[in-house]
Amino acid sequence: METTMTTAVPKLTTLHPRISSNSFSLRFSLTFPAKKTALVKHTCSPSRIPLRVSASSQSQAAAEATKVSSIPSEMKACVYGEYGGVEVLKFDDKVSVPEVKEDQVLIKVVAAALNPVDAKRRQGKFKATDSPLPTVPGYDVAGVVVKVGNQVKELKEGDAVYGNINEKALEGPKQFGSLAEYTAVEEKLLALKPKNLDFIQAAGLPLAIETAYEGLERTGFSAGKSILVLNGAGGVGSLVIQLAKHVFGASRIAATSSTGKLELLKSLGADLAIDYTKENFEDLPEKFDVVYDAIGQCDKAVKVVKEGGSVVALTGAVTPPGFRFVVTSNGNTLKTLNPYLESGKIKPVVDPKGPFTFSQVAEAFSYIETNRATGKVVIHPIP
């Protein structure tokens, strides 16, 4: 039997350096035949394998839970023992399953997603505050609870959950991340997976939607205000547009992207879609209450913000009045936003190049480092 996945964007024809498409839509159908993925030990070489995506969250969770008859002592994981490029990524099937602390649950990982911070961490950009090597990378996770600590209050075995496993992204992120069969996570960082989303869609949300939400909150964004989103088709930007419209009540939303993604911006809720390959947004006569810079152009962003307005700068140099923050993982944020996800007002955007198989982790990293991904880059299935 074949099933479908919705709310991603249509297939593109090239990997990089450029993505082009004439039409984007948030609602389409991908169908994959069932096929197992073989683990390629000690290599991350790409090997495209067709996948099957289930649209039924309850049946997915039940199926994943029944796979775990007992928790092993060792697991398969993607690891690196030194900082560097994608060549440092290796597979190891003898990694110890992390122990569960009193306030944690153990998750059987179904899908994981990559974020720019994963690449920066692997490159050693914040090794002074990183956890010790070797590292199993991965912040975003969606999966099934298979064990609970004795201080866990709400979650139970069999629950389908999602979350960003690292409370502080740059301060001691977990040594055992989500690119593994199992990961241990504090209950407070997780939420029940939205019932209408599959594990692939859910895995791409946590860090990006928490970043989008916290950034808007920090600016004091509220109903009636205007916003310009730079890189509106990216993982964070695509969610900033939707949150600004449906949660915060923006009066006007403008966003930038390349030519092929302008229709995607409009479908997400942008009133003005700006083609950065043809227009300089900083030359706009219009000014905005908030500029959310998710690409690293703060020096230009400050030119289009109203006096007294705010500029959020996620990356690159910060020019006053711009400011930067590092997101704090919080399961309560996900719980707050779950109703918007379950109602379909906010839709996850999964890059059409994915999901990448577990054996394609290096390819997925290379792709996200081009800064040309649309929405989120997801890894599925996890062996």
mmCIF file of N, CA and C in Angstrom, residues 57-152:
data_model
loop_
_atom_site.group_PDB
_atom_site.id
_atom_site.type_symbol
_atom_site.label_atom_id
_atom_site.label_comp_id
_atom_site.label_asym_id
_atom_site.label_seq_id
_atom_site.Cartn_x
_atom_site.Cartn_y
_atom_site.Cartn_z
ATOM 1 N N SER A 57 -0.156 9.283 11.946
ATOM 2 C CA SER A 57 0.719 9.439 13.095
ATOM 3 C C SER A 57 0.529 8.326 14.113
ATOM 4 N N GLN A 58 -0.724 7.950 14.380
ATOM 5 C CA GLN A 58 -0.973 6.925 15.382
ATOM 6 C C GLN A 58 -0.409 5.584 14.937
ATOM 7 N N SER A 59 -0.646 5.226 13.687
ATOM 8 C CA SER A 59 -0.123 3.950 13.219
ATOM 9 C C SER A 59 1.391 3.982 13.145
ATOM 10 N N GLN A 60 1.959 5.138 12.823
ATOM 11 C CA GLN A 60 3.410 5.274 12.807
ATOM 12 C C GLN A 60 3.987 4.996 14.191
ATOM 13 N N ALA A 61 3.421 5.676 15.193
ATOM 14 C CA ALA A 61 3.935 5.521 16.546
ATOM 15 C C ALA A 61 3.815 4.080 17.010
ATOM 16 N N ALA A 62 2.681 3.460 16.712
ATOM 17 C CA ALA A 62 2.484 2.067 17.106
ATOM 18 C C ALA A 62 3.490 1.157 16.424
ATOM 19 N N ALA A 63 3.720 1.415 15.141
ATOM 20 C CA ALA A 63 4.658 0.592 14.389
ATOM 21 C C ALA A 63 6.072 0.745 14.923
ATOM 22 N N GLU A 64 6.455 1.987 15.212
ATOM 23 C CA GLU A 64 7.806 2.208 15.728
ATOM 24 C C GLU A 64 7.964 1.598 17.115
ATOM 25 N N ALA A 65 6.932 1.711 17.936
ATOM 26 C CA ALA A 65 7.016 1.173 19.293
ATOM 27 C C ALA A 65 7.164 -0.339 19.288
ATOM 28 N N THR A 66 6.460 -1.009 18.379
ATOM 29 C CA THR A 66 6.526 -2.468 18.345
ATOM 30 C C THR A 66 7.864 -2.974 17.840
ATOM 31 N N LYS A 67 8.629 -2.095 17.175
ATOM 32 C CA LYS A 67 9.952 -2.512 16.710
ATOM 33 C C LYS A 67 10.926 -2.699 17.871
ATOM 34 N N VAL A 68 10.666 -2.032 18.987
ATOM 35 C CA VAL A 68 11.586 -2.045 20.114
ATOM 36 C C VAL A 68 11.111 -3.050 21.155
ATOM 37 N N SER A 69 11.501 -4.290 21.000
ATOM 38 C CA SER A 69 11.117 -5.307 21.970
ATOM 39 C C SER A 69 11.967 -5.186 23.230
ATOM 40 N N SER A 70 13.224 -4.806 23.058
ATOM 41 C CA SER A 70 14.106 -4.542 24.186
ATOM 42 C C SER A 70 15.138 -3.518 23.752
ATOM 43 N N ILE A 71 15.616 -2.737 24.685
ATOM 44 C CA ILE A 71 16.573 -1.685 24.369
ATOM 45 C C ILE A 71 17.982 -2.269 24.383
ATOM 46 N N PRO A 72 18.707 -2.169 23.289
ATOM 47 C CA PRO A 72 20.060 -2.740 23.237
ATOM 48 C C PRO A 72 21.049 -1.898 24.035
ATOM 49 N N SER A 73 22.242 -2.406 24.229
ATOM 50 C CA SER A 73 23.294 -1.645 24.911
ATOM 51 C C SER A 73 24.093 -0.810 23.927
ATOM 52 N N GLU A 74 24.056 -1.229 22.653
ATOM 53 C CA GLU A 74 24.783 -0.498 21.622
ATOM 54 C C GLU A 74 23.842 -0.137 20.473
ATOM 55 N N MET A 75 24.218 0.903 19.720
ATOM 56 C CA MET A 75 23.356 1.386 18.647
ATOM 57 C C MET A 75 24.191 1.870 17.473
ATOM 58 N N LYS A 76 23.519 2.023 16.342
ATOM 59 C CA LYS A 76 24.132 2.633 15.173
ATOM 60 C C LYS A 76 24.005 4.150 15.293
ATOM 61 N N ALA A 77 25.064 4.862 14.905
ATOM 62 C CA ALA A 77 25.048 6.317 14.986
ATOM 63 C C ALA A 77 26.024 6.903 13.980
ATOM 64 N N CYS A 78 25.776 8.130 13.598
ATOM 65 C CA CYS A 78 26.737 8.899 12.822
ATOM 66 C C CYS A 78 27.584 9.680 13.823
ATOM 67 N N VAL A 79 28.895 9.601 13.709
ATOM 68 C CA VAL A 79 29.786 10.210 14.698
ATOM 69 C C VAL A 79 30.948 10.931 14.013
ATOM 70 N N TYR A 80 31.559 11.849 14.748
ATOM 71 C CA TYR A 80 32.859 12.382 14.325
ATOM 72 C C TYR A 80 33.747 12.525 15.554
ATOM 73 N N GLY A 81 35.014 12.164 15.359
ATOM 74 C CA GLY A 81 35.985 12.189 16.453
ATOM 75 C C GLY A 81 36.930 13.364 16.393
ATOM 76 N N GLU A 82 36.778 14.181 15.349
ATOM 77 C CA GLU A 82 37.574 15.392 15.207
ATOM 78 C C GLU A 82 36.742 16.424 14.465
ATOM 79 N N TYR A 83 37.093 17.694 14.632
ATOM 80 C CA TYR A 83 36.385 18.754 13.942
ATOM 81 C C TYR A 83 36.885 18.872 12.504
ATOM 82 N N GLY A 84 36.001 19.297 11.604
ATOM 83 C CA GLY A 84 36.417 19.458 10.221
ATOM 84 C C GLY A 84 35.246 19.456 9.261
ATOM 85 N N GLY A 85 35.541 19.134 8.000
ATOM 86 C CA GLY A 85 34.528 19.097 6.959
ATOM 87 C C GLY A 85 33.701 17.831 7.026
ATOM 88 N N VAL A 86 32.884 17.611 6.008
ATOM 89 C CA VAL A 86 31.993 16.450 6.029
ATOM 90 C C VAL A 86 32.775 15.135 6.029
ATOM 91 N N GLU A 87 34.046 15.193 5.645
ATOM 92 C CA GLU A 87 34.835 13.954 5.604
ATOM 93 C C GLU A 87 35.090 13.361 6.989
ATOM 94 N N VAL A 88 34.879 14.131 8.061
ATOM 95 C CA VAL A 88 35.101 13.586 9.407
ATOM 96 C C VAL A 88 33.923 12.734 9.878
ATOM 97 N N LEU A 89 32.788 12.798 9.166
ATOM 98 C CA LEU A 89 31.606 12.034 9.556
ATOM 99 C C LEU A 89 31.795 10.551 9.254
ATOM 100 N N LYS A 90 31.511 9.708 10.230
ATOM 101 C CA LYS A 90 31.636 8.258 10.082
ATOM 102 C C LYS A 90 30.397 7.584 10.659
ATOM 103 N N PHE A 91 30.188 6.345 10.276
ATOM 104 C CA PHE A 91 29.152 5.537 10.895
ATOM 105 C C PHE A 91 29.794 4.535 11.836
ATOM 106 N N ASP A 92 29.131 4.295 12.952
ATOM 107 C CA ASP A 92 29.621 3.340 13.948
ATOM 108 C C ASP A 92 28.410 2.584 14.495
ATOM 109 N N ASP A 93 28.471 1.250 14.466
ATOM 110 C CA ASP A 93 27.351 0.464 14.995
ATOM 111 C C ASP A 93 27.650 -0.083 16.388
ATOM 112 N N LYS A 94 28.644 0.485 17.055
ATOM 113 C CA LYS A 94 29.003 0.052 18.409
ATOM 114 C C LYS A 94 28.987 1.226 19.393
ATOM 115 N N VAL A 95 28.144 2.196 19.159
ATOM 116 C CA VAL A 95 28.023 3.343 20.061
ATOM 117 C C VAL A 95 27.102 2.966 21.222
ATOM 118 N N SER A 96 27.510 3.288 22.429
ATOM 119 C CA SER A 96 26.697 2.950 23.599
ATOM 120 C C SER A 96 25.399 3.754 23.597
ATOM 121 N N VAL A 97 24.299 3.069 23.859
ATOM 122 C CA VAL A 97 23.016 3.763 24.009
ATOM 123 C C VAL A 97 23.108 4.654 25.243
ATOM 124 N N PRO A 98 22.768 5.945 25.128
ATOM 125 C CA PRO A 98 22.911 6.849 26.284
ATOM 126 C C PRO A 98 22.034 6.431 27.455
ATOM 127 N N GLU A 99 22.584 6.612 28.654
ATOM 128 C CA GLU A 99 21.812 6.320 29.862
ATOM 129 C C GLU A 99 20.769 7.417 30.086
ATOM 130 N N VAL A 100 19.670 7.034 30.682
ATOM 131 C CA VAL A 100 18.562 7.966 30.894
ATOM 132 C C VAL A 100 18.633 8.525 32.315
ATOM 133 N N LYS A 101 18.738 9.850 32.416
ATOM 134 C CA LYS A 101 18.742 10.492 33.728
ATOM 135 C C LYS A 101 17.311 10.587 34.256
ATOM 136 N N GLU A 102 17.191 10.969 35.526
ATOM 137 C CA GLU A 102 15.881 10.950 36.182
ATOM 138 C C GLU A 102 14.839 11.818 35.483
ATOM 139 N N ASP A 103 15.280 12.940 34.891
ATOM 140 C CA ASP A 103 14.336 13.863 34.253
ATOM 141 C C ASP A 103 14.259 13.677 32.743
ATOM 142 N N GLN A 104 14.817 12.580 32.242
ATOM 143 C CA GLN A 104 14.899 12.361 30.799
ATOM 144 C C GLN A 104 14.034 11.191 30.346
ATOM 145 N N VAL A 105 13.809 11.155 29.029
ATOM 146 C CA VAL A 105 13.217 9.989 28.389
ATOM 147 C C VAL A 105 14.191 9.519 27.312
ATOM 148 N N LEU A 106 14.139 8.228 27.005
ATOM 149 C CA LEU A 106 14.914 7.688 25.898
ATOM 150 C C LEU A 106 13.998 7.595 24.689
ATOM 151 N N ILE A 107 14.455 8.160 23.569
ATOM 152 C CA ILE A 107 13.654 8.191 22.349
ATOM 153 C C ILE A 107 14.253 7.253 21.316
ATOM 154 N N LYS A 108 13.394 6.401 20.738
ATOM 155 C CA LYS A 108 13.777 5.668 19.524
ATOM 156 C C LYS A 108 13.579 6.641 18.372
ATOM 157 N N VAL A 109 14.686 7.067 17.783
ATOM 158 C CA VAL A 109 14.638 8.118 16.767
ATOM 159 C C VAL A 109 14.029 7.582 15.472
ATOM 160 N N VAL A 110 13.039 8.298 14.953
ATOM 161 C CA VAL A 110 12.433 7.954 13.669
ATOM 162 C C VAL A 110 12.953 8.877 12.577
ATOM 163 N N ALA A 111 13.084 10.166 12.892
ATOM 164 C CA ALA A 111 13.605 11.142 11.936
ATOM 165 C C ALA A 111 14.358 12.222 12.699
ATOM 166 N N ALA A 112 15.337 12.817 12.038
ATOM 167 C CA ALA A 112 16.120 13.914 12.609
ATOM 168 C C ALA A 112 16.293 14.964 11.523
ATOM 169 N N ALA A 113 16.664 16.167 11.916
ATOM 170 C CA ALA A 113 16.858 17.240 10.933
ATOM 171 C C ALA A 113 18.158 17.965 11.215
ATOM 172 N N LEU A 114 18.720 18.537 10.162
ATOM 173 C CA LEU A 114 19.948 19.314 10.291
ATOM 174 C C LEU A 114 19.625 20.802 10.349
ATOM 175 N N ASN A 115 20.486 21.540 11.043
ATOM 176 C CA ASN A 115 20.403 22.982 11.147
ATOM 177 C C ASN A 115 21.792 23.566 10.905
ATOM 178 N N PRO A 116 21.880 24.843 10.524
ATOM 179 C CA PRO A 116 23.206 25.442 10.350
ATOM 180 C C PRO A 116 24.122 25.265 11.553
ATOM 181 N N VAL A 117 23.552 25.263 12.764
ATOM 182 C CA VAL A 117 24.379 25.102 13.956
ATOM 183 C C VAL A 117 25.060 23.736 13.989
ATOM 184 N N ASP A 118 24.451 22.718 13.376
ATOM 185 C CA ASP A 118 25.100 21.402 13.315
ATOM 186 C C ASP A 118 26.404 21.477 12.535
ATOM 187 N N ALA A 119 26.380 22.208 11.421
ATOM 188 C CA ALA A 119 27.586 22.352 10.602
ATOM 189 C C ALA A 119 28.645 23.174 11.326
ATOM 190 N N LYS A 120 28.229 24.257 11.968
ATOM 191 C CA LYS A 120 29.184 25.092 12.693
ATOM 192 C C LYS A 120 29.817 24.330 13.848
ATOM 193 N N ARG A 121 29.026 23.499 14.502
ATOM 194 C CA ARG A 121 29.551 22.687 15.600
ATOM 195 C C ARG A 121 30.581 21.693 15.086
ATOM 196 N N ARG A 122 30.255 21.011 13.979
ATOM 197 C CA ARG A 122 31.176 20.035 13.399
ATOM 198 C C ARG A 122 32.485 20.686 12.953
ATOM 199 N N GLN A 123 32.384 21.939 12.524
ATOM 200 C CA GLN A 123 33.564 22.676 12.083
ATOM 201 C C GLN A 123 34.399 23.205 13.247
ATOM 202 N N GLY A 124 33.894 23.053 14.471
ATOM 203 C CA GLY A 124 34.633 23.506 15.651
ATOM 204 C C GLY A 124 34.481 24.983 15.944
ATOM 205 N N LYS A 125 33.408 25.601 15.442
ATOM 206 C CA LYS A 125 33.231 27.046 15.617
ATOM 207 C C LYS A 125 32.989 27.437 17.079
ATOM 208 N N PHE A 126 32.486 26.506 17.896
ATOM 209 C CA PHE A 126 32.322 26.824 19.324
ATOM 210 C C PHE A 126 32.812 25.659 20.191
ATOM 211 N N LYS A 127 33.993 25.153 19.816
ATOM 212 C CA LYS A 127 34.520 23.981 20.526
ATOM 213 C C LYS A 127 34.880 24.274 21.981
ATOM 214 N N ALA A 128 35.096 25.538 22.317
ATOM 215 C CA ALA A 128 35.429 25.878 23.705
ATOM 216 C C ALA A 128 34.278 25.567 24.654
ATOM 217 N N THR A 129 33.045 25.598 24.137
ATOM 218 C CA THR A 129 31.881 25.321 24.985
ATOM 219 C C THR A 129 31.143 24.059 24.560
ATOM 220 N N ASP A 130 31.745 23.298 23.641
ATOM 221 C CA ASP A 130 31.122 22.077 23.154
ATOM 222 C C ASP A 130 31.335 20.946 24.151
ATOM 223 N N SER A 131 30.553 19.879 24.000
ATOM 224 C CA SER A 131 30.768 18.672 24.792
ATOM 225 C C SER A 131 31.985 17.946 24.231
ATOM 226 N N PRO A 132 32.553 16.989 24.979
ATOM 227 C CA PRO A 132 33.768 16.310 24.512
ATOM 228 C C PRO A 132 33.522 15.481 23.253
ATOM 229 N N LEU A 133 34.549 15.375 22.434
ATOM 230 C CA LEU A 133 34.522 14.449 21.303
ATOM 231 C C LEU A 133 34.714 13.033 21.813
ATOM 232 N N PRO A 134 34.281 11.990 21.104
ATOM 233 C CA PRO A 134 33.557 12.021 19.835
ATOM 234 C C PRO A 134 32.107 12.469 20.018
ATOM 235 N N THR A 135 31.532 12.993 18.935
ATOM 236 C CA THR A 135 30.193 13.575 18.971
ATOM 237 C C THR A 135 29.260 12.845 18.014
ATOM 238 N N VAL A 136 28.065 12.561 18.496
ATOM 239 C CA VAL A 136 26.951 12.168 17.633
ATOM 240 C C VAL A 136 26.164 13.444 17.388
ATOM 241 N N PRO A 137 26.161 14.004 16.157
ATOM 242 C CA PRO A 137 25.502 15.287 15.923
ATOM 243 C C PRO A 137 23.980 15.176 15.910
ATOM 244 N N GLY A 138 23.342 16.334 15.839
ATOM 245 C CA GLY A 138 21.890 16.371 15.712
ATOM 246 C C GLY A 138 21.200 17.046 16.881
ATOM 247 N N TYR A 139 20.398 18.072 16.591
ATOM 248 C CA TYR A 139 19.600 18.796 17.582
ATOM 249 C C TYR A 139 18.127 18.387 17.493
ATOM 250 N N ASP A 140 17.597 18.372 16.284
ATOM 251 C CA ASP A 140 16.166 18.110 16.089
ATOM 252 C C ASP A 140 15.865 16.618 16.055
ATOM 253 N N VAL A 141 14.767 16.229 16.714
ATOM 254 C CA VAL A 141 14.397 14.819 16.751
ATOM 255 C C VAL A 141 12.880 14.658 16.721
ATOM 256 N N ALA A 142 12.439 13.571 16.117
ATOM 257 C CA ALA A 142 11.055 13.105 16.250
ATOM 258 C C ALA A 142 11.124 11.602 16.384
ATOM 259 N N GLY A 143 10.403 11.071 17.355
ATOM 260 C CA GLY A 143 10.480 9.636 17.588
ATOM 261 C C GLY A 143 9.509 9.183 18.648
ATOM 262 N N VAL A 144 9.770 8.006 19.193
ATOM 263 C CA VAL A 144 8.866 7.364 20.145
ATOM 264 C C VAL A 144 9.589 7.118 21.464
ATOM 265 N N VAL A 145 8.940 7.475 22.562
ATOM 266 C CA VAL A 145 9.503 7.246 23.893
ATOM 267 C C VAL A 145 9.521 5.750 24.195
ATOM 268 N N VAL A 146 10.688 5.230 24.569
ATOM 269 C CA VAL A 146 10.798 3.810 24.900
ATOM 270 C C VAL A 146 11.222 3.568 26.353
ATOM 271 N N LYS A 147 11.604 4.641 27.060
ATOM 272 C CA LYS A 147 11.983 4.508 28.466
ATOM 273 C C LYS A 147 11.865 5.875 29.120
ATOM 274 N N VAL A 148 11.429 5.916 30.385
ATOM 275 C CA VAL A 148 11.269 7.191 31.090
ATOM 276 C C VAL A 148 12.027 7.154 32.415
ATOM 277 N N GLY A 149 12.607 8.311 32.777
ATOM 278 C CA GLY A 149 13.250 8.458 34.073
ATOM 279 C C GLY A 149 12.219 8.553 35.181
ATOM 280 N N ASN A 150 12.647 8.329 36.421
ATOM 281 C CA ASN A 150 11.667 8.246 37.512
ATOM 282 C C ASN A 150 11.107 9.598 37.953
ATOM 283 N N GLN A 151 11.638 10.689 37.405
ATOM 284 C CA GLN A 151 11.069 12.007 37.712
ATOM 285 C C GLN A 151 10.258 12.579 36.550
ATOM 286 N N VAL A 152 10.092 11.796 35.499
ATOM 287 C CA VAL A 152 9.290 12.230 34.356
ATOM 288 C C VAL A 152 7.820 12.205 34.754
#
